[in-house]
PDB file of N, CA and C in Angstrom:
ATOM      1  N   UNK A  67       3.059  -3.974 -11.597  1.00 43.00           N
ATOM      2  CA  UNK A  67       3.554  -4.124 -10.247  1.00 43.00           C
ATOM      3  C   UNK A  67       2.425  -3.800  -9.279  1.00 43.00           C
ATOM      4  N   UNK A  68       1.697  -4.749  -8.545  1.00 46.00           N
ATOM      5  CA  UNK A  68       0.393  -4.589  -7.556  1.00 46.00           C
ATOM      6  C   UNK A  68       0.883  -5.181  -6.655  1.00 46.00           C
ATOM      7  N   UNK A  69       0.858  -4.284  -5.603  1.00 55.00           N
ATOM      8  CA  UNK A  69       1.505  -4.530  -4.243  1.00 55.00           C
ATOM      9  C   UNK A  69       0.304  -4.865  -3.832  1.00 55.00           C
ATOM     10  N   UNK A  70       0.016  -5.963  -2.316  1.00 70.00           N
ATOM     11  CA  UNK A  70      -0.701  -6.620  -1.923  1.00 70.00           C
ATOM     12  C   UNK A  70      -1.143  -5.158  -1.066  1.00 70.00           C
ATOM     13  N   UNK A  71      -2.034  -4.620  -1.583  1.00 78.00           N
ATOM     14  CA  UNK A  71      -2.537  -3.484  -0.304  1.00 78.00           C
ATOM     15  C   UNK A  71      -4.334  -3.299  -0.714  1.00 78.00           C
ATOM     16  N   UNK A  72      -4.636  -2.874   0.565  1.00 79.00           N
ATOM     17  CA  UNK A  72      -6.350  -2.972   0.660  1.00 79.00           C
ATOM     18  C   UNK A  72      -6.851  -1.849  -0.563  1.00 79.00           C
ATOM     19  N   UNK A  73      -6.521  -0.804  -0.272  1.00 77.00           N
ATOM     20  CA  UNK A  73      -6.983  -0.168  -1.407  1.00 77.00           C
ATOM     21  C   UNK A  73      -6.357  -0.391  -2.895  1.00 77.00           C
ATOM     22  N   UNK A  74      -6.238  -1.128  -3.471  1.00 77.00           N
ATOM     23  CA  UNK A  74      -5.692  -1.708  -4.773  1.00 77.00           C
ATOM     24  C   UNK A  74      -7.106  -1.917  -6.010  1.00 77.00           C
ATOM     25  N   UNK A  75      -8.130  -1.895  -5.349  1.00 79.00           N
ATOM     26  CA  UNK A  75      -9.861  -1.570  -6.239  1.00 79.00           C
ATOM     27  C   UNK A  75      -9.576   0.086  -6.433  1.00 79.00           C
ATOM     28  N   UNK A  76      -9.173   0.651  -5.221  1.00 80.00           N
ATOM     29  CA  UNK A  76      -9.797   2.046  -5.561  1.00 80.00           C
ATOM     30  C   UNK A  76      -8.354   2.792  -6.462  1.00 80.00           C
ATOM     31  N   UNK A  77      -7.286   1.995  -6.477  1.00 79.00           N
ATOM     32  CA  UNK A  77      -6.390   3.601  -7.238  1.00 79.00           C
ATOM     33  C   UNK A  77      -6.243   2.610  -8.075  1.00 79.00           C
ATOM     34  N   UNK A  78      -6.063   3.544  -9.493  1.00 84.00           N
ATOM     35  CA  UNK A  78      -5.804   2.905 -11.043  1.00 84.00           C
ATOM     36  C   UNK A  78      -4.715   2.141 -11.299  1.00 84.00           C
ATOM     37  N   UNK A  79      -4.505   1.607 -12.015  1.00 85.00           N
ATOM     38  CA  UNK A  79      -3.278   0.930 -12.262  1.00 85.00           C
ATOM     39  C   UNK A  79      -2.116   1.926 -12.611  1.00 85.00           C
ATOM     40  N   UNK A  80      -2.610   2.546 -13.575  1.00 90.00           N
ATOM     41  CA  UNK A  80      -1.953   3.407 -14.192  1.00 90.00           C
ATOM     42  C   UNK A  80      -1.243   3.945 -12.806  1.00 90.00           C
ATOM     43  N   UNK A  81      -1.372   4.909 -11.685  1.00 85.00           N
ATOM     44  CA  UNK A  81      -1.048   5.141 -10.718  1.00 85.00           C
ATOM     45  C   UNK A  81       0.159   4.218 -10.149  1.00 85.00           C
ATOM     46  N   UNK A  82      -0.134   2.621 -10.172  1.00 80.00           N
ATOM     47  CA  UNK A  82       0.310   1.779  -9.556  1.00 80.00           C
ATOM     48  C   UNK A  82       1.419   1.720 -10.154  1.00 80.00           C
ATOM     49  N   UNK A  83       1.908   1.763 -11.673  1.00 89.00           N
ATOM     50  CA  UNK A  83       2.834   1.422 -12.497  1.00 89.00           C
ATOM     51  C   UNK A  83       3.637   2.695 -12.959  1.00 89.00           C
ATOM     52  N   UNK A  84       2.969   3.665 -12.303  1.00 89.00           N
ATOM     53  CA  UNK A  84       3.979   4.901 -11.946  1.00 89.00           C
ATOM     54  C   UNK A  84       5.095   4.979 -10.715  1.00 89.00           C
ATOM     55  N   UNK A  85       3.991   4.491  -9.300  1.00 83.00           N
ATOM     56  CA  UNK A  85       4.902   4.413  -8.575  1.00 83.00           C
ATOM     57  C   UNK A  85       5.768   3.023  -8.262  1.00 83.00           C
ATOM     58  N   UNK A  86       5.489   2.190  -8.915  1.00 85.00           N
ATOM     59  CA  UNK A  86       6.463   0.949  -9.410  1.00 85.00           C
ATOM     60  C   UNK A  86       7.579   1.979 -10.161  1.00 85.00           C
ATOM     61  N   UNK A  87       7.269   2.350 -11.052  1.00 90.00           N
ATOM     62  CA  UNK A  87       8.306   3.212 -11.829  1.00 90.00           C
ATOM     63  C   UNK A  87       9.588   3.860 -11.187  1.00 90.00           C
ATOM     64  N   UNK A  88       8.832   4.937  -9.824  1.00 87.00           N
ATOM     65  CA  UNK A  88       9.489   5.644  -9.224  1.00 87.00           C
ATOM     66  C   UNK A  88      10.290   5.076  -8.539  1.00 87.00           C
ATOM     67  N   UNK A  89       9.393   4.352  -7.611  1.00 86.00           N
ATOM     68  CA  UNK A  89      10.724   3.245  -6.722  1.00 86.00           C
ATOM     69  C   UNK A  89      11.699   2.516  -7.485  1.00 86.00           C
ATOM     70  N   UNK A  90      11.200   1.666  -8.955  1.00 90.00           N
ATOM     71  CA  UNK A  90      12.733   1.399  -9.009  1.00 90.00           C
ATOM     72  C   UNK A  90      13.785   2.634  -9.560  1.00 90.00           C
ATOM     73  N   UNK A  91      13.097   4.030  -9.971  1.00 90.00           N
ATOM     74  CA  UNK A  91      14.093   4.821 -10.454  1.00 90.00           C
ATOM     75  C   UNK A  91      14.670   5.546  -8.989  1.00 90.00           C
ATOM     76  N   UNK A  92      13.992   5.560  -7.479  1.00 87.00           N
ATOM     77  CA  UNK A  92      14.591   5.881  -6.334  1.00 87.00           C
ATOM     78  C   UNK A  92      15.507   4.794  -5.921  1.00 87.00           C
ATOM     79  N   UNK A  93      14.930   3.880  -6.161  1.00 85.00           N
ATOM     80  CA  UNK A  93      16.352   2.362  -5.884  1.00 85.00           C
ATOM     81  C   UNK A  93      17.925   3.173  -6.132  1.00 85.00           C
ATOM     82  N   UNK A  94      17.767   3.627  -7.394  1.00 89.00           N
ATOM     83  CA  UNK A  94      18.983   3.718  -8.273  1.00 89.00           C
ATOM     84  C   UNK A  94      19.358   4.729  -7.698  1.00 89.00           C
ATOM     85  N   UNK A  95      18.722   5.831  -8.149  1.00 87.00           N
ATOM     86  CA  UNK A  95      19.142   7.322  -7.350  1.00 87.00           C
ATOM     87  C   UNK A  95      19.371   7.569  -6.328  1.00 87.00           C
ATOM     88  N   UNK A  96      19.181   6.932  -5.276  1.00 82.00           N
ATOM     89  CA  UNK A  96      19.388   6.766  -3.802  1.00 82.00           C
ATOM     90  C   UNK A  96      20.890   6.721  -3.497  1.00 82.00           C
ATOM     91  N   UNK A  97      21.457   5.850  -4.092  1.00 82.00           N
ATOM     92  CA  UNK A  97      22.822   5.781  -3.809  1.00 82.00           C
ATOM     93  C   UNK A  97      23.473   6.696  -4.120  1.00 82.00           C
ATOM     94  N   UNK A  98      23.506   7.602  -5.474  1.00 83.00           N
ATOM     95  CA  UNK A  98      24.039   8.727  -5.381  1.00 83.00           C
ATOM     96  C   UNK A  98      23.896  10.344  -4.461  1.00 83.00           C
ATOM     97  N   UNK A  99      25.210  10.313  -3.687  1.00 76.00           N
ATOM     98  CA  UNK A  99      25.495  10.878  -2.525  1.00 76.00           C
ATOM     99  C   UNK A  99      24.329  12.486  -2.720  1.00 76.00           C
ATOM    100  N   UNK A 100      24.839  13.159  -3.900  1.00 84.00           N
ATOM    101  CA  UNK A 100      24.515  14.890  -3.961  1.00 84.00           C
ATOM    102  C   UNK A 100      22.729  14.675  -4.164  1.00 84.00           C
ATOM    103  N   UNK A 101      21.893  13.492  -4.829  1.00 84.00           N
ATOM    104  CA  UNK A 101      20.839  13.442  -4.924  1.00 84.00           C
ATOM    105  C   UNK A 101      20.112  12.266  -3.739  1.00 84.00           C
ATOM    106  N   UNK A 102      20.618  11.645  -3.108  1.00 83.00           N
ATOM    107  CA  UNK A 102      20.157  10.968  -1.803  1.00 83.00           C
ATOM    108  C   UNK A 102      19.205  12.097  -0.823  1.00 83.00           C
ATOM    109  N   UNK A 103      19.530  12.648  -0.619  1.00 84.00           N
ATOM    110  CA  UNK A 103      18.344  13.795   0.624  1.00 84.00           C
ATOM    111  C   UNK A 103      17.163  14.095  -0.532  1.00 84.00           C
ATOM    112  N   UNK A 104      17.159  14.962  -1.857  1.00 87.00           N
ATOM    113  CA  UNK A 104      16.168  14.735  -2.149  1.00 87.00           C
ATOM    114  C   UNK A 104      15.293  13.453  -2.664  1.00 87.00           C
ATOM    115  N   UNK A 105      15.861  12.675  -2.986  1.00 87.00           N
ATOM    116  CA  UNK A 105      14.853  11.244  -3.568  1.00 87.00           C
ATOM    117  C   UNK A 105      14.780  10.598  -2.054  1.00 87.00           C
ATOM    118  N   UNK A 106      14.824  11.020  -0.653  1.00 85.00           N
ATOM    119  CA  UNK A 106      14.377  10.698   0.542  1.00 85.00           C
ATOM    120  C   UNK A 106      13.220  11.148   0.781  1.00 85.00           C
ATOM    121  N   UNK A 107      13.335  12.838   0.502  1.00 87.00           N
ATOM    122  CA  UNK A 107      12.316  13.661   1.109  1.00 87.00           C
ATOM    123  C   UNK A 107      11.142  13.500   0.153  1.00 87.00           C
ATOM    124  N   UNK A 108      11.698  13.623  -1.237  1.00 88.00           N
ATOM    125  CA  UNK A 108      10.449  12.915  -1.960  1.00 88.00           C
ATOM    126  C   UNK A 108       9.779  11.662  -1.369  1.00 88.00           C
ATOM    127  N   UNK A 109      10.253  10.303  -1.122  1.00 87.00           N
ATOM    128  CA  UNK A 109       9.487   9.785  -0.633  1.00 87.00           C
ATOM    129  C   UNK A 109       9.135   9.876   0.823  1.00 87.00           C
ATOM    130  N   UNK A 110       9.510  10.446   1.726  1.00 87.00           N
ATOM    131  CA  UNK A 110       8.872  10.735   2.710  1.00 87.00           C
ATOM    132  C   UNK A 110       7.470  11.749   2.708  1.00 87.00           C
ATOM    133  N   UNK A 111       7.397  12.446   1.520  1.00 89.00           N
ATOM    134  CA  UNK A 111       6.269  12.905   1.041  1.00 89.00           C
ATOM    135  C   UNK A 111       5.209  12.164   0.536  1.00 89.00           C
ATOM    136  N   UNK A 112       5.671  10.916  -0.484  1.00 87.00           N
ATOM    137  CA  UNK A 112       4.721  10.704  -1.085  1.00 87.00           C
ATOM    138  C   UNK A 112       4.100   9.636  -0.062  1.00 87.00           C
ATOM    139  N   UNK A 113       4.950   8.952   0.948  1.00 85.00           N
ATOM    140  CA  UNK A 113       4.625   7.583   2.044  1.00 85.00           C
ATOM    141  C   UNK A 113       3.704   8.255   2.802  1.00 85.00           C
ATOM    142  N   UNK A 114       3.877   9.729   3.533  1.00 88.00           N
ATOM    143  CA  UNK A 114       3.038  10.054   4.129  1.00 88.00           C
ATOM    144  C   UNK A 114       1.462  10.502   3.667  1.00 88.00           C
ATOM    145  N   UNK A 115       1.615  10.756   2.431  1.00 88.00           N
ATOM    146  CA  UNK A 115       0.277  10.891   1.758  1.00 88.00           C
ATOM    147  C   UNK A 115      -0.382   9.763   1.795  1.00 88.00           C
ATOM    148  N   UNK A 116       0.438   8.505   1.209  1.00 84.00           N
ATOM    149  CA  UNK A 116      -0.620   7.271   1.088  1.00 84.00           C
ATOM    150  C   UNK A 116      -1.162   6.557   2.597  1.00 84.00           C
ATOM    151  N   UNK A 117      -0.168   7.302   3.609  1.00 87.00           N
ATOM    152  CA  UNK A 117      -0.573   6.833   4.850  1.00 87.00           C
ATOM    153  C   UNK A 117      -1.589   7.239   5.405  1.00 87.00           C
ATOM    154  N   UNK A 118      -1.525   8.375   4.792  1.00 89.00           N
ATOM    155  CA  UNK A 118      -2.696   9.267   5.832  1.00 89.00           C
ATOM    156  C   UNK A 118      -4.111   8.923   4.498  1.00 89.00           C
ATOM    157  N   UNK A 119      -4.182   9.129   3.776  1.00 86.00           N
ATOM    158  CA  UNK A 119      -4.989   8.241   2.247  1.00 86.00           C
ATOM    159  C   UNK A 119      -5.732   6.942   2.988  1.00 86.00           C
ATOM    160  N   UNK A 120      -4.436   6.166   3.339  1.00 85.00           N
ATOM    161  CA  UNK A 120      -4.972   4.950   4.242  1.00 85.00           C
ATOM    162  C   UNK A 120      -6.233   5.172   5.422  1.00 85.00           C
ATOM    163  N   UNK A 121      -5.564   5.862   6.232  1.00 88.00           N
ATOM    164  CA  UNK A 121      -6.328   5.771   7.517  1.00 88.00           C
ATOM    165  C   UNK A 121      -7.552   6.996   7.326  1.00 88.00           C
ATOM    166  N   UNK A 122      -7.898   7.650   5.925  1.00 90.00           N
ATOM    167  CA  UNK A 122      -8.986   8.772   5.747  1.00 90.00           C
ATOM    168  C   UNK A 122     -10.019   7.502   5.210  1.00 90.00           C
ATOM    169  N   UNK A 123      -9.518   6.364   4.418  1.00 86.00           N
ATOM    170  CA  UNK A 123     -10.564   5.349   3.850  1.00 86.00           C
ATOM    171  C   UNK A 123     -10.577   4.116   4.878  1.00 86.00           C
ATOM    172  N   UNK A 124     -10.121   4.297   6.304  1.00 87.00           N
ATOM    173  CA  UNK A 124     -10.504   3.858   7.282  1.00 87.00           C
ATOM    174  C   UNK A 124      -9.850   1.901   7.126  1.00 87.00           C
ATOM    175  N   UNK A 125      -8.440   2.069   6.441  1.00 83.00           N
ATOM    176  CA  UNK A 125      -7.522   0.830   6.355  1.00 83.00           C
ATOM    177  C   UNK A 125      -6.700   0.883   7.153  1.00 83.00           C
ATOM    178  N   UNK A 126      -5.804   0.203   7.268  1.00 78.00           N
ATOM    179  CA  UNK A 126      -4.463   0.461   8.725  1.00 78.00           C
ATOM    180  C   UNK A 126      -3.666  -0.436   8.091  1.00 78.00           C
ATOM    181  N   UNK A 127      -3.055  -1.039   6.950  1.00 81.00           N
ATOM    182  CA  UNK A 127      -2.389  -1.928   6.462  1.00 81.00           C
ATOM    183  C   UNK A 127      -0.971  -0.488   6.195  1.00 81.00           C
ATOM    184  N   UNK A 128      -0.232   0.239   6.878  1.00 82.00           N
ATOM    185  CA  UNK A 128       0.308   1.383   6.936  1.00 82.00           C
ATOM    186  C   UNK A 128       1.463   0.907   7.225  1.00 82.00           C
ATOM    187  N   UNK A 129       1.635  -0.390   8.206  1.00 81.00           N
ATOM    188  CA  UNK A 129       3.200  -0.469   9.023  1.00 81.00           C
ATOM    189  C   UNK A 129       4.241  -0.039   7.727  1.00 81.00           C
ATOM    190  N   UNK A 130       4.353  -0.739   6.898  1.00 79.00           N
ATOM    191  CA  UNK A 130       5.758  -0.588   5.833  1.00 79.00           C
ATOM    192  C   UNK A 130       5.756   1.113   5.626  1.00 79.00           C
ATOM    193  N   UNK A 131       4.935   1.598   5.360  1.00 81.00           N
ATOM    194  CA  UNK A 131       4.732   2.976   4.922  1.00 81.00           C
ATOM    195  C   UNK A 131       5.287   3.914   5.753  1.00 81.00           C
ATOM    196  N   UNK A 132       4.762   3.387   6.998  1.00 84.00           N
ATOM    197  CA  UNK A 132       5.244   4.191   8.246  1.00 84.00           C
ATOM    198  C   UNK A 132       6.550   4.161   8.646  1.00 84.00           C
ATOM    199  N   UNK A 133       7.169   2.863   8.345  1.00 83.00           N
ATOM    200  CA  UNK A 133       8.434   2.686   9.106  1.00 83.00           C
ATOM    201  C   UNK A 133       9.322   3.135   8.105  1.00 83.00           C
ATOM    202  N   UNK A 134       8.852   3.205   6.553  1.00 82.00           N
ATOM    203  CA  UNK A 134       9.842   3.424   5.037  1.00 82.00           C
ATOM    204  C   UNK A 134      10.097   4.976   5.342  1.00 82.00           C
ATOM    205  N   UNK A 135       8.636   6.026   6.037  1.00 84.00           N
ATOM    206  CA  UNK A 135       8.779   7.464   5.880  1.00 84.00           C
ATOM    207  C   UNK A 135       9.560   7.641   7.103  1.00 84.00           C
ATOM    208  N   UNK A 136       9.991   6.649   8.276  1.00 85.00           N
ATOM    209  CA  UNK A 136      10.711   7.347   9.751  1.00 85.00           C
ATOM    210  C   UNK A 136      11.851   6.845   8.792  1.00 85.00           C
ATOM    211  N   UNK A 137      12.197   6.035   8.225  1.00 81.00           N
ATOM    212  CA  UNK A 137      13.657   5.436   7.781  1.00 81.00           C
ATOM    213  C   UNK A 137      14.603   6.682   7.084  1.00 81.00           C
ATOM    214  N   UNK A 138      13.530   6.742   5.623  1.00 83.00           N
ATOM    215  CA  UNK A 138      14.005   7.957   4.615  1.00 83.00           C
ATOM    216  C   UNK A 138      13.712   9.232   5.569  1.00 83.00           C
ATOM    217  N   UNK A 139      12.815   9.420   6.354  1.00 83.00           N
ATOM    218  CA  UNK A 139      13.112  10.651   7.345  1.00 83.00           C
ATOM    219  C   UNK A 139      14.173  10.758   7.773  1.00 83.00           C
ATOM    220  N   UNK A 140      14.644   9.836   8.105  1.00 82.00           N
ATOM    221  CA  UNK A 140      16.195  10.081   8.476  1.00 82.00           C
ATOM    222  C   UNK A 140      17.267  10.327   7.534  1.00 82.00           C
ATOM    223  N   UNK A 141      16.960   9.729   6.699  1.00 78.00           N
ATOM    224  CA  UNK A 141      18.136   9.837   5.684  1.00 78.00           C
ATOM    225  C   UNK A 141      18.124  10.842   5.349  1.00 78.00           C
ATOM    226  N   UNK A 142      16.754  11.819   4.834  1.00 79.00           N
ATOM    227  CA  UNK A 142      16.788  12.907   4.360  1.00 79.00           C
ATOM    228  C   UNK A 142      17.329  14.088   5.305  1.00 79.00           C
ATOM    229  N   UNK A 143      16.920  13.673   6.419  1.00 81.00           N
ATOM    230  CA  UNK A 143      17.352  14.739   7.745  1.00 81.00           C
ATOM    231  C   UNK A 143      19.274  14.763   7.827  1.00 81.00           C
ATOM    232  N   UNK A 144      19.571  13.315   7.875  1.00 76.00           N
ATOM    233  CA  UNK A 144      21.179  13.307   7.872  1.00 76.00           C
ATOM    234  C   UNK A 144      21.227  12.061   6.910  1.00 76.00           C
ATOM    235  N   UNK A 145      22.112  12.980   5.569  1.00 67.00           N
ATOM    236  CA  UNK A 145      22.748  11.690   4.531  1.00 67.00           C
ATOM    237  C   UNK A 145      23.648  11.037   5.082  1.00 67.00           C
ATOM    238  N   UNK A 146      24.442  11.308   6.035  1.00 70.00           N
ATOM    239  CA  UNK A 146      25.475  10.004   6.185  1.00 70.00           C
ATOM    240  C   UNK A 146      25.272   9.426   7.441  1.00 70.00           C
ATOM    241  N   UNK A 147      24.329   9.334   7.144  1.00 63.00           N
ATOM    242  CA  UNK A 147      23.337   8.254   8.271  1.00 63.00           C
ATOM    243  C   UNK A 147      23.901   7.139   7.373  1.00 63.00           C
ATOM    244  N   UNK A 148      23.597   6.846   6.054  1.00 63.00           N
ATOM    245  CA  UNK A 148      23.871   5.676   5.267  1.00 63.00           C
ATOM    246  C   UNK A 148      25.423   5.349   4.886  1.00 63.00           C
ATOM    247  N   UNK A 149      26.068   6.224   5.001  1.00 65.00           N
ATOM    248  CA  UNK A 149      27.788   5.580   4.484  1.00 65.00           C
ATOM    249  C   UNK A 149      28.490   5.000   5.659  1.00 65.00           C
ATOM    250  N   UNK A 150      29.256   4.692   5.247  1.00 62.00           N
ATOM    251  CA  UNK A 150      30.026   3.466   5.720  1.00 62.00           C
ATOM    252  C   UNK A 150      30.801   4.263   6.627  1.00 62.00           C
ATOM    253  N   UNK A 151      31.463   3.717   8.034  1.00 63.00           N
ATOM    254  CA  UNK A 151      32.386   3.871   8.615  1.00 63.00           C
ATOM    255  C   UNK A 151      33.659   3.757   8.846  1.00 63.00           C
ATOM    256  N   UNK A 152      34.719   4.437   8.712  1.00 59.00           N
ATOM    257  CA  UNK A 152      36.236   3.871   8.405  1.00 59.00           C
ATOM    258  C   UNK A 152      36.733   3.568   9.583  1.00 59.00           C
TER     259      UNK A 152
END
């Protein structure tokens, strides 16, 4: 799984096919209610690392990253940001 991003020479694959891994195992886990805030805050951790990663090797290809860590920022801040309304 190689996402179209500038630094894709400099981190290993191995790396790459971990966090392929994670996201689809956060896909899944996400929906469940009692583990939703942490598999948010996890990735609001790991988005902000590769963001700031980004702009230390002087790339800016960040928008998705940025807008994925304000999104799951939220979610993690308030879970029922995401459920449904009756």
């Amino acid at each position: 799984m190689e996402p179209p991003c500038s630094l894709i020479d400099n981190i290993s694959t191995t790396l790459w096919k971990v966090l392929g891994g994670l996201q689809i195992a956060a896909g899944v886990l996400i929906w469940f209610s009692k583990l939703r805030r942490y598999v948010a805050g996890f990735f609001v951790i790991v988005l902000l690392f590769f963001t700031i990663y980004h702009l230390k090797e002087r790339t800016y290809d960040i928008g998705g990253s940025t807008f994925m860590a304000v999104l799951l920022g939220l979610l993690a801040w308030n879970p029922k940001f995401i459920q449904k309304k009756k």
